[in-house]
Tab-separated table of N, CA, C and O in Angstrom:
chain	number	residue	atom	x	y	z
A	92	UNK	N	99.899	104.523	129.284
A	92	UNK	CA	99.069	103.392	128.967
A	92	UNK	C	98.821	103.359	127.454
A	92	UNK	O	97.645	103.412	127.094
A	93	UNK	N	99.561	103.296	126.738
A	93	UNK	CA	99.738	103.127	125.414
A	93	UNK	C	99.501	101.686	125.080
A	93	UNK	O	100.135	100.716	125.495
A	94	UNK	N	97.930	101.723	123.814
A	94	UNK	CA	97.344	100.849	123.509
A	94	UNK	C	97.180	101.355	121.894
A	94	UNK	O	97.317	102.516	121.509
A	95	UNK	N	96.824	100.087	120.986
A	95	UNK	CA	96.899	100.340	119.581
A	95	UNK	C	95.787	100.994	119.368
A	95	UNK	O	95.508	101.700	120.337
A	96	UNK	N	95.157	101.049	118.651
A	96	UNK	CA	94.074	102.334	118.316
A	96	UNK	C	92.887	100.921	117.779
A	96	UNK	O	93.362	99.986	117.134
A	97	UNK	N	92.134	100.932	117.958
A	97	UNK	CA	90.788	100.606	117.714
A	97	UNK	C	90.611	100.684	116.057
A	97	UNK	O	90.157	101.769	115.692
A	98	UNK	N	90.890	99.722	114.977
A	98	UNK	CA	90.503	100.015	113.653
A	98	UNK	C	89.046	99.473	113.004
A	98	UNK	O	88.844	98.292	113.285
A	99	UNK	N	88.327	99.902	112.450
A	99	UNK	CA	86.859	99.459	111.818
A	99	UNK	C	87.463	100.470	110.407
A	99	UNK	O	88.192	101.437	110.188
A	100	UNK	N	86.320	99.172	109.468
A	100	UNK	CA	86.026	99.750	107.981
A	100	UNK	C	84.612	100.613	107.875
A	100	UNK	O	83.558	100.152	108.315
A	101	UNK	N	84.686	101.655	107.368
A	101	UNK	CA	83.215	102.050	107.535
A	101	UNK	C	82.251	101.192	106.114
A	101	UNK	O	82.729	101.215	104.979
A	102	UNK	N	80.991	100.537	106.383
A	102	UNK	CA	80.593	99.479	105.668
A	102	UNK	C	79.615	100.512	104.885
A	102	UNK	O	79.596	101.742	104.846
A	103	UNK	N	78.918	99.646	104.358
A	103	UNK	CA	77.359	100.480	103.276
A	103	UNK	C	76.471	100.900	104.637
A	103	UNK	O	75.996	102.020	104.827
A	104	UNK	N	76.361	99.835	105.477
A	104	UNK	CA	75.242	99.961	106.339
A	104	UNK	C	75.280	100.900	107.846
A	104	UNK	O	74.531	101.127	108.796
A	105	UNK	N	76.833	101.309	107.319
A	105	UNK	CA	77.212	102.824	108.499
A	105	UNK	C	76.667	103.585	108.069
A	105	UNK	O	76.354	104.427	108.911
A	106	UNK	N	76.105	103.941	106.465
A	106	UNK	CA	75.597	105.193	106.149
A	106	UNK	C	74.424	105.577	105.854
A	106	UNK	O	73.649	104.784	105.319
A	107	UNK	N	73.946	107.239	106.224
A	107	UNK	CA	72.576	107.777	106.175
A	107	UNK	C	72.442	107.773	104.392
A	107	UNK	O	72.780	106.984	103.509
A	108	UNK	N	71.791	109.045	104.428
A	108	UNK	CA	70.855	108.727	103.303
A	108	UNK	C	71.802	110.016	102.204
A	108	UNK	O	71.573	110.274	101.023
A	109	UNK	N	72.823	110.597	103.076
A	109	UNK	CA	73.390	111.917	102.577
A	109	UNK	C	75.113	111.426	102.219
A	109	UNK	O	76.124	112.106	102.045
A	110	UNK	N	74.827	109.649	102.210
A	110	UNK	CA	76.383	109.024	102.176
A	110	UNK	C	77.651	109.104	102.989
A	110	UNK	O	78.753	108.799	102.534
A	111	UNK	N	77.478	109.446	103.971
A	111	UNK	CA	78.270	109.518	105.270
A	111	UNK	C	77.532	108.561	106.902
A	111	UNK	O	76.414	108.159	107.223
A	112	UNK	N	79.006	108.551	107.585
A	112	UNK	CA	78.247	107.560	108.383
A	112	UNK	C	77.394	108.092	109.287
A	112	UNK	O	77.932	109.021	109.891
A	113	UNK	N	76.213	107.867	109.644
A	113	UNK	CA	75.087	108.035	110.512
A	113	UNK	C	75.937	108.197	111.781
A	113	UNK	O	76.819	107.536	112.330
A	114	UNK	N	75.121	109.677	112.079
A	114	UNK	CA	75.978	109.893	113.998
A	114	UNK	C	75.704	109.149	114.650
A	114	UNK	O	76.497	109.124	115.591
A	115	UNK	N	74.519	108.008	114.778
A	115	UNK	CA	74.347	106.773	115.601
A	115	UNK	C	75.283	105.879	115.919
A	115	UNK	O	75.676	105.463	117.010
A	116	UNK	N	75.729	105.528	114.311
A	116	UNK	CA	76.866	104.477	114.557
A	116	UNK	C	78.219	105.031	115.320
A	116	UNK	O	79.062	104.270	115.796
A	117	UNK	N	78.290	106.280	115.359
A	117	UNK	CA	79.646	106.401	116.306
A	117	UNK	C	79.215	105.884	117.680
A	117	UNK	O	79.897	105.225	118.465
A	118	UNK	N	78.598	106.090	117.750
A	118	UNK	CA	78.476	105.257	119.264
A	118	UNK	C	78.541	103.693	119.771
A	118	UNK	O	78.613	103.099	120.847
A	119	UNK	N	78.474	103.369	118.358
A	119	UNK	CA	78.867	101.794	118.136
A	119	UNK	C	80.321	101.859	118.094
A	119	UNK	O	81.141	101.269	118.798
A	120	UNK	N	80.503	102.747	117.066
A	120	UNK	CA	82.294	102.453	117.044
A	120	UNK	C	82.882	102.809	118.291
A	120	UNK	O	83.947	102.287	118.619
A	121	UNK	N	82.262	103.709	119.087
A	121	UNK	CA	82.758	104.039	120.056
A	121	UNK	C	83.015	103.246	121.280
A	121	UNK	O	84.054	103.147	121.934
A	122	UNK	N	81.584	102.577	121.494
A	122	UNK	CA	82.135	101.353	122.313
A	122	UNK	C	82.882	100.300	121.894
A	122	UNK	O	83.453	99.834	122.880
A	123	UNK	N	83.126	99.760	121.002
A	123	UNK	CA	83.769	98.792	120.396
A	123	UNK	C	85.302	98.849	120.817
A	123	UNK	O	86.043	97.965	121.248
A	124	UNK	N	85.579	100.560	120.468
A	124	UNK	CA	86.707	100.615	120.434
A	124	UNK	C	87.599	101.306	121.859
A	124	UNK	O	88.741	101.762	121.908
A	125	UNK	N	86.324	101.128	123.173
A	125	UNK	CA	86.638	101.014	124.600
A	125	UNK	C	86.557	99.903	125.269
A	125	UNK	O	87.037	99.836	126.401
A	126	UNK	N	85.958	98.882	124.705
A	126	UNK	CA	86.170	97.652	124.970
A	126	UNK	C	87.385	97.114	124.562
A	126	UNK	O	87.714	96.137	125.234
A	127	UNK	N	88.275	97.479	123.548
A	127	UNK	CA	89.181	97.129	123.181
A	127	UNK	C	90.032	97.527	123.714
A	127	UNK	O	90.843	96.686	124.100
A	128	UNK	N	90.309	98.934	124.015
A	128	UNK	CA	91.068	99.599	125.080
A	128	UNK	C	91.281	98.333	126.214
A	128	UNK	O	92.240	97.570	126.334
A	129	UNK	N	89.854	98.423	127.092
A	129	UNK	CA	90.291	97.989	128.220
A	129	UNK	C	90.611	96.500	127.938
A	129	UNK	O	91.626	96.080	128.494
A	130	UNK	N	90.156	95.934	127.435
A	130	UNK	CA	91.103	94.628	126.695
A	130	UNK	C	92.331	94.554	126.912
A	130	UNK	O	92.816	93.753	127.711
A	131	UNK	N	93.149	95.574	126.070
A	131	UNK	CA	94.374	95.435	125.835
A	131	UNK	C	95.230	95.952	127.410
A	131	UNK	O	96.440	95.824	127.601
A	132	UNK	N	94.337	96.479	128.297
A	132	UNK	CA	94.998	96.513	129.334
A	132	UNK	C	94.402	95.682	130.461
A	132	UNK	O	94.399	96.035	131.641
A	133	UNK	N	93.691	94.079	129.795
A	133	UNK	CA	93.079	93.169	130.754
A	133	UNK	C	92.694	93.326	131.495
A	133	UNK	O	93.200	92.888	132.528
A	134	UNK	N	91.502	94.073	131.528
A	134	UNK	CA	90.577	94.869	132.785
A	134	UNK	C	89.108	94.064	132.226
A	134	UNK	O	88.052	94.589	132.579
A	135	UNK	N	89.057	93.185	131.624
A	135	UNK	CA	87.576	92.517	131.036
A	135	UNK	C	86.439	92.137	132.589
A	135	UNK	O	85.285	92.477	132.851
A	136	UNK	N	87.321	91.414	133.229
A	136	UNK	CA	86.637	90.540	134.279
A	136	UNK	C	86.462	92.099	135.081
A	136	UNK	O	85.348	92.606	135.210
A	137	UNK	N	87.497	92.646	135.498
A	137	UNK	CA	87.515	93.859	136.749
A	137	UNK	C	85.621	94.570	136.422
A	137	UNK	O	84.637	94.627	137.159
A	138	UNK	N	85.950	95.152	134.437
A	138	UNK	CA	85.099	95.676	134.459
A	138	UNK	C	83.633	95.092	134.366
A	138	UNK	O	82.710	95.673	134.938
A	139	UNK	N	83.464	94.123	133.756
A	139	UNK	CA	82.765	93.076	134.065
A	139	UNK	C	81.944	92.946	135.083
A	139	UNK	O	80.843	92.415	134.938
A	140	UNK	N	82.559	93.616	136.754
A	140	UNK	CA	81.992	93.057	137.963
A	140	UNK	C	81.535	94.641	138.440
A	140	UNK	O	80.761	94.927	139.353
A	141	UNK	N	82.285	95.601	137.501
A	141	UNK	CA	82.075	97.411	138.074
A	141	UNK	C	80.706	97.382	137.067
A	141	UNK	O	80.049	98.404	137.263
A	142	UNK	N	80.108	96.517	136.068
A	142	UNK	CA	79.162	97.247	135.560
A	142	UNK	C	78.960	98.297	134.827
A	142	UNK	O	77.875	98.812	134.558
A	143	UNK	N	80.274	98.705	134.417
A	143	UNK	CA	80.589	100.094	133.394
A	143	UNK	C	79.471	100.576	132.869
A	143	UNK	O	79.210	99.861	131.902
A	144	UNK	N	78.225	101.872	133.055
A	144	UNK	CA	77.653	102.455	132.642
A	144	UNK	C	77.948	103.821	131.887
A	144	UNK	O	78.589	104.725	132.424
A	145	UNK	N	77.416	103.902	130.564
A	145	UNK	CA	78.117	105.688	129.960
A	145	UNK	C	76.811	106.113	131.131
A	145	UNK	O	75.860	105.453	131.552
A	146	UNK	N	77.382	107.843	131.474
A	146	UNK	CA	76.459	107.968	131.857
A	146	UNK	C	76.465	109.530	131.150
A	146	UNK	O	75.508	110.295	131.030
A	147	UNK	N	77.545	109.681	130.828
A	147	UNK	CA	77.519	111.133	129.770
A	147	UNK	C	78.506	110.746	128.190
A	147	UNK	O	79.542	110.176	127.849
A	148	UNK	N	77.651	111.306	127.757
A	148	UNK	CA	78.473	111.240	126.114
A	148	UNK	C	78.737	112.463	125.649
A	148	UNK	O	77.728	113.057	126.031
A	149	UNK	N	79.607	113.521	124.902
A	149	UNK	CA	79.736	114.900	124.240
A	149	UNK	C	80.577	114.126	123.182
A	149	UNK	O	81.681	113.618	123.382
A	150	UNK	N	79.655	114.122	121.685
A	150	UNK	CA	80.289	113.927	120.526
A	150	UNK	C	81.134	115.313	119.853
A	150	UNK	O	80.686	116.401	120.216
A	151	UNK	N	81.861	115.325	119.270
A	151	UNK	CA	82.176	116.765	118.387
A	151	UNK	C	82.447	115.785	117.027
A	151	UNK	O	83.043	114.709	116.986
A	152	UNK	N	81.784	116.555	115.911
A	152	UNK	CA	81.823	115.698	114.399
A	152	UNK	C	83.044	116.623	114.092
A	152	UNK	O	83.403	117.489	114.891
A	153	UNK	N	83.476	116.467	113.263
A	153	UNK	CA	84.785	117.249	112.378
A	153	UNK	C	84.687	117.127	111.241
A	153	UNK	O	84.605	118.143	110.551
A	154	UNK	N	84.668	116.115	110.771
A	154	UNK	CA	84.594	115.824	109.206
A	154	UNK	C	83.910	114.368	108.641
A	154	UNK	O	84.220	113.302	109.173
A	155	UNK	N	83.099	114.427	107.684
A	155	UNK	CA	82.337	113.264	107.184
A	155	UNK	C	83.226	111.701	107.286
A	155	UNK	O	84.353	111.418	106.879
A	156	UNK	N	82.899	111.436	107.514
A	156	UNK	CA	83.743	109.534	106.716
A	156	UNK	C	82.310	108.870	106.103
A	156	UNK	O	81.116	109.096	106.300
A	157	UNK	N	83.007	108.012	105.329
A	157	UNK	CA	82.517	107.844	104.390
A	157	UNK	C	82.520	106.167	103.647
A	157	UNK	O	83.269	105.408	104.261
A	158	UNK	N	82.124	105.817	102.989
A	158	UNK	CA	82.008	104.102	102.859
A	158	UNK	C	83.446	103.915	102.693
A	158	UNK	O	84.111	104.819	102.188
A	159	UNK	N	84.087	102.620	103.144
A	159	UNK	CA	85.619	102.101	102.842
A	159	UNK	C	86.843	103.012	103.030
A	159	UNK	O	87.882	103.150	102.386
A	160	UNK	N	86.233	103.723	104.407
A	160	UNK	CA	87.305	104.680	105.277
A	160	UNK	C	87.557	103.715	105.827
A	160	UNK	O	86.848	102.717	105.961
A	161	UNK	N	88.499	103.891	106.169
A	161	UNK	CA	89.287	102.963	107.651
A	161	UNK	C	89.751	104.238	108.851
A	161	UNK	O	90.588	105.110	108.619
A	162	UNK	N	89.083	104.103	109.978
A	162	UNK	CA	89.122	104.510	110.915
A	162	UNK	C	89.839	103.827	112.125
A	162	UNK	O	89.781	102.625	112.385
A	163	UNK	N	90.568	104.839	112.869
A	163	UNK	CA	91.097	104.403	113.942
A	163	UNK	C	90.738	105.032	115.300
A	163	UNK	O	90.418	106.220	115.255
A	164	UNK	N	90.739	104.646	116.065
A	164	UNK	CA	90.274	104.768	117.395
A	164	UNK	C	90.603	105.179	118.287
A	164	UNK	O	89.995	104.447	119.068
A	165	UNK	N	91.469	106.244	119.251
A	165	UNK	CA	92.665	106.290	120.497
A	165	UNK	C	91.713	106.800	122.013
A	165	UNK	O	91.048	107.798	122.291
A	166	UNK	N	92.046	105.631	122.690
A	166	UNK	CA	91.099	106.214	123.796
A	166	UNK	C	92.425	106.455	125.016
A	166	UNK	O	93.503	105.884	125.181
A	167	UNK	N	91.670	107.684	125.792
A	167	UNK	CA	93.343	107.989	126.568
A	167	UNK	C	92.344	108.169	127.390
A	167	UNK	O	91.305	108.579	126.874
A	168	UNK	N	92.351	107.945	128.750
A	168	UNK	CA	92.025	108.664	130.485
A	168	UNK	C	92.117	109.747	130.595
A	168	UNK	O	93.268	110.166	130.477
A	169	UNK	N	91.051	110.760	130.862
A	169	UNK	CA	90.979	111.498	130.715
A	169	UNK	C	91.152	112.385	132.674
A	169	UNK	O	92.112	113.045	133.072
A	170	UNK	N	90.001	112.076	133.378
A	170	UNK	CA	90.105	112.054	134.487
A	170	UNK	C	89.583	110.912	135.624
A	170	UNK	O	88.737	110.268	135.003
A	171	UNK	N	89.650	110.523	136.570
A	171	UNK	CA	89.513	109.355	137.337
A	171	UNK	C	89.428	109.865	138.994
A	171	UNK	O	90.208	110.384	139.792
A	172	UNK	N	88.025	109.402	139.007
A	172	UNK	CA	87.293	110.231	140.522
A	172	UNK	C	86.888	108.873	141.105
A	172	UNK	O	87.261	107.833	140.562
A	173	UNK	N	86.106	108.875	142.238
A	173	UNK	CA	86.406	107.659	143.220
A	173	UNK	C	84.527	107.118	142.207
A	173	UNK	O	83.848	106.275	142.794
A	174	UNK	N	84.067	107.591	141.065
A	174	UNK	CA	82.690	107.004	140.923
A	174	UNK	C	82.843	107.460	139.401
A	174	UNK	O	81.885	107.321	138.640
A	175	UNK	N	83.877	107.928	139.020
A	175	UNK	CA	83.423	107.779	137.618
A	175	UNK	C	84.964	108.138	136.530
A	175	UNK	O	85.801	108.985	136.840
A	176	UNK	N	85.016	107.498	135.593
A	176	UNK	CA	86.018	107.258	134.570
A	176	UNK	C	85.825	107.949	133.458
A	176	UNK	O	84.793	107.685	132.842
A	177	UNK	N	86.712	108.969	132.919
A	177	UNK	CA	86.717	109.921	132.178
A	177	UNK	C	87.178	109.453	131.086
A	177	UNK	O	88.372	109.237	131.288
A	178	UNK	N	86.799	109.067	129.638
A	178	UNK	CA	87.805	109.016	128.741
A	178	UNK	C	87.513	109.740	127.436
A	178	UNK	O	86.299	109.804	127.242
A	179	UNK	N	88.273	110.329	126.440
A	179	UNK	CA	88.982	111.150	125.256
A	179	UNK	C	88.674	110.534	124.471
A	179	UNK	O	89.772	110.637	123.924
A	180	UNK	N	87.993	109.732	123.631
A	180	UNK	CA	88.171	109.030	122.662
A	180	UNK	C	88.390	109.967	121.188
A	180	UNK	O	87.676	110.948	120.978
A	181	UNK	N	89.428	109.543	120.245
A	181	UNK	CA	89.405	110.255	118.872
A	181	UNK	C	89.154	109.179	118.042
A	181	UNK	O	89.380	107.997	118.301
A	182	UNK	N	88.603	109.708	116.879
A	182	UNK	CA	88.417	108.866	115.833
A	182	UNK	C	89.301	109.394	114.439
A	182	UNK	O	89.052	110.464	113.883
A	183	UNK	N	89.987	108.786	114.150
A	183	UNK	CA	90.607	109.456	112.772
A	183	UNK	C	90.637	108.812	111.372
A	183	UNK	O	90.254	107.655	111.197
A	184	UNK	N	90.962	109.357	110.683
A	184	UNK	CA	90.636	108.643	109.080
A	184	UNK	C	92.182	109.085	108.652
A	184	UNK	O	92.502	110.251	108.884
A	185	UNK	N	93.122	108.220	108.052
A	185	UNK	CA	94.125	109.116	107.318
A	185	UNK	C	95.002	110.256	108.176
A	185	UNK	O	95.648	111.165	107.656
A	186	UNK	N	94.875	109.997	109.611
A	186	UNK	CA	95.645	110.678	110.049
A	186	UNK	C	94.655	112.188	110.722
A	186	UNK	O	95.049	112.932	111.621
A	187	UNK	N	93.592	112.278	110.118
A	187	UNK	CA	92.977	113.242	110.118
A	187	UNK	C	91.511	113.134	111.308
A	187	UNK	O	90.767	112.154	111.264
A	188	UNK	N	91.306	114.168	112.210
A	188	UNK	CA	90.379	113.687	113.252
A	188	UNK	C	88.929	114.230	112.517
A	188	UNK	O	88.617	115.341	112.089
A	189	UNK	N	88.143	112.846	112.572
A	189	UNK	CA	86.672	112.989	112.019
A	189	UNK	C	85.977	113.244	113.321
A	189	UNK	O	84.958	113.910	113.137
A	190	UNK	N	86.205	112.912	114.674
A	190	UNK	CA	85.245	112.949	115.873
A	190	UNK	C	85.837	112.894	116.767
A	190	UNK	O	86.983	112.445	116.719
A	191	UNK	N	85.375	113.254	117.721
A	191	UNK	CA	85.843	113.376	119.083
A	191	UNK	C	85.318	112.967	120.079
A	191	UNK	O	84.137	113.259	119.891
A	192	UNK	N	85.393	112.423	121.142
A	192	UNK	CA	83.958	112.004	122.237
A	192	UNK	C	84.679	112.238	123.584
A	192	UNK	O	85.842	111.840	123.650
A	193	UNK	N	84.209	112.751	124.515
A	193	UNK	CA	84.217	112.508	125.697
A	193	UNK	C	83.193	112.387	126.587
A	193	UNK	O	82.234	113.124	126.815
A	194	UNK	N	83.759	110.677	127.360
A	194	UNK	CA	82.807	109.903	127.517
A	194	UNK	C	82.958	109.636	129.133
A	194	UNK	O	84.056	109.413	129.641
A	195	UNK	N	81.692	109.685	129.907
A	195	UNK	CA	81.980	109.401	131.684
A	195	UNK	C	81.442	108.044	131.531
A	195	UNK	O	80.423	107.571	131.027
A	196	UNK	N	82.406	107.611	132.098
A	196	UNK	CA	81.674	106.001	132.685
A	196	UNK	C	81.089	106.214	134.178
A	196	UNK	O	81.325	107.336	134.625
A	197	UNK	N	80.514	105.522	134.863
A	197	UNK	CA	80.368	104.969	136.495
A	197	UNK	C	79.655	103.513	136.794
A	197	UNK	O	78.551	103.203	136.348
A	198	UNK	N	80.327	102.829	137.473
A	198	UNK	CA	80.113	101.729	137.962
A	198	UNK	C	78.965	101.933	138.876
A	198	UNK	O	78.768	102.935	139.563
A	199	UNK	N	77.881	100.362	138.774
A	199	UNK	CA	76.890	100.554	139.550
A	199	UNK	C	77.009	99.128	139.967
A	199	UNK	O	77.764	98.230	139.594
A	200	UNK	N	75.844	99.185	141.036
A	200	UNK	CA	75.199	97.966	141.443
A	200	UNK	C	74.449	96.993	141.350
A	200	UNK	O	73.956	97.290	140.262
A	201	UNK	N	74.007	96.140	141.599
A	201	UNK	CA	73.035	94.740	140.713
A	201	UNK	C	71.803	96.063	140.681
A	201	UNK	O	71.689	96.315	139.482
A	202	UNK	N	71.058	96.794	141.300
A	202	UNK	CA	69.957	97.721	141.188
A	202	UNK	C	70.298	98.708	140.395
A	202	UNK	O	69.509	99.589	140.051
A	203	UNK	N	71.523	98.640	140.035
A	203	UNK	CA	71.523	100.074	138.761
A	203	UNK	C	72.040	101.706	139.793
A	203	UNK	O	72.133	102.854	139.359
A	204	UNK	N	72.219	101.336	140.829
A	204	UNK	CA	72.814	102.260	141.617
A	204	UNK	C	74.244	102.957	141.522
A	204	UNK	O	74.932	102.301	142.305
A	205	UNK	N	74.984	103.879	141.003
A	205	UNK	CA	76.225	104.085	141.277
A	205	UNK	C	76.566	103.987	142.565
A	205	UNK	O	76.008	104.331	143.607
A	206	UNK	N	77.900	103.290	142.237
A	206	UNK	CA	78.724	103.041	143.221
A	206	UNK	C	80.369	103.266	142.753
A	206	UNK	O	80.610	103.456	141.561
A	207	UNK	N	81.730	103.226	143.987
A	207	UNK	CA	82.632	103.288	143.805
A	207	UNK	C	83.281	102.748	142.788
A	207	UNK	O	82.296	102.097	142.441
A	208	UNK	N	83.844	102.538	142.237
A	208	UNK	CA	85.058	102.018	141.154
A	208	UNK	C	85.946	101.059	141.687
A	208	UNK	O	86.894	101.277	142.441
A	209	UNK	N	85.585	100.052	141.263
A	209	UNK	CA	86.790	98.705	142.056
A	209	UNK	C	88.249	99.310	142.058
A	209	UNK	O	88.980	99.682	141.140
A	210	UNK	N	88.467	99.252	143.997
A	210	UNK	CA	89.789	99.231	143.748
A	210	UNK	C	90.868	99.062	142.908
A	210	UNK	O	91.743	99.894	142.666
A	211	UNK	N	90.699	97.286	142.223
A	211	UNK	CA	91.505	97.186	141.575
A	211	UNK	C	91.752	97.691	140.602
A	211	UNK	O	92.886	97.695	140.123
A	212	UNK	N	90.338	98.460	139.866
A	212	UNK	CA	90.558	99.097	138.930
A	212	UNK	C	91.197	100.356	138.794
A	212	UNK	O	91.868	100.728	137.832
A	213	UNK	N	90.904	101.059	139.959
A	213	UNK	CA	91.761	102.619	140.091
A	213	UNK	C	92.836	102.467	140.470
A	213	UNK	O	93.667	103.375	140.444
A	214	UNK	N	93.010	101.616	140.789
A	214	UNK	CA	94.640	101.140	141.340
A	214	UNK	C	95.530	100.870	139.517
A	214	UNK	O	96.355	101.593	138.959
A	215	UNK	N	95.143	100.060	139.231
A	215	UNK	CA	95.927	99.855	137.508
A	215	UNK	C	95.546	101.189	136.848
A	215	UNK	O	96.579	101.843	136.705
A	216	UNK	N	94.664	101.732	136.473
A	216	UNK	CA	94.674	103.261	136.082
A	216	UNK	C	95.389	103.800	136.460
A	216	UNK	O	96.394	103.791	135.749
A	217	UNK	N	95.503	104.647	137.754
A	217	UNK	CA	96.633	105.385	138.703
A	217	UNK	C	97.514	105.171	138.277
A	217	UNK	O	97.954	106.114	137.618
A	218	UNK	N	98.540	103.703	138.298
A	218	UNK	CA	99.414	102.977	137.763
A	218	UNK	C	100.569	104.310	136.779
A	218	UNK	O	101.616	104.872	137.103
A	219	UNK	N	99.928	104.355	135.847
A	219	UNK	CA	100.431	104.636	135.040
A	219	UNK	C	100.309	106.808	134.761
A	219	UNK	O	100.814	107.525	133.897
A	220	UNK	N	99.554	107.083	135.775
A	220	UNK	CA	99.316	108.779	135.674
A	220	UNK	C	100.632	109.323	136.456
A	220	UNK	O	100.814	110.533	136.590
């Protein structure tokens, strides 16, 4: 399932007070650049109706970035259970990995309940493992 990588500029207003980008905003870039993922493999509406909740995040920092980095994004599947979606995300600058995330999704219900993972969706995932 090879998808282009997620690119953002890091702006003035990504950064703390020590000139690097604030660990907050990875989590912006981070979704941005899983929405784009599943974009590019037209899952908008599927996920749309699963309700995609993070329900775990594990950042690892590596190295600073910094104003007018250009960062790229690679999110790969990591593991895929009947309630929740595993994914790898890297972030790199120059070739070089600034962060790391691995991130659980799970689909819920209009009450905020987890629930299963639309067929259709584990079905196009699978697809390709």
């Amino acid at each position: 399932m090879a998808c282009k990588p997620y690119r953002c500029t890091v702006a003035n207003y990504h950064l703390d007070g020590y000139g690097h980008v604030n660990n907050a905003r990875y989590l912006e870039f981070l979704e941005a650049a899983r929405w784009s993922f599943f974009a590019q493999q037209g899952l908008q509406d599927v996920l749309r109706q699963a309700r995609l909740v993070v329900v775990r995040i594990d950042i690892r920092y590596r190295r600073a970035a910094v104003l007018d980095d250009v960062l790229d994004i690679v999110c790969q599947i990591q593991t895929l259970k009947s309630r929740q979606l595993c994914l790898r995300q890297t972030v790199q600058c120059a070739g070089r990995t600034v962060a790391e995330a691995d991130v659980t999704l799970s689909a819920t219900d209009a009450a905020g309940n987890v629930v299963r993972l639309p067929d259709a969706l584990t079905c196009f995932l699978l697809k390709d493992k």
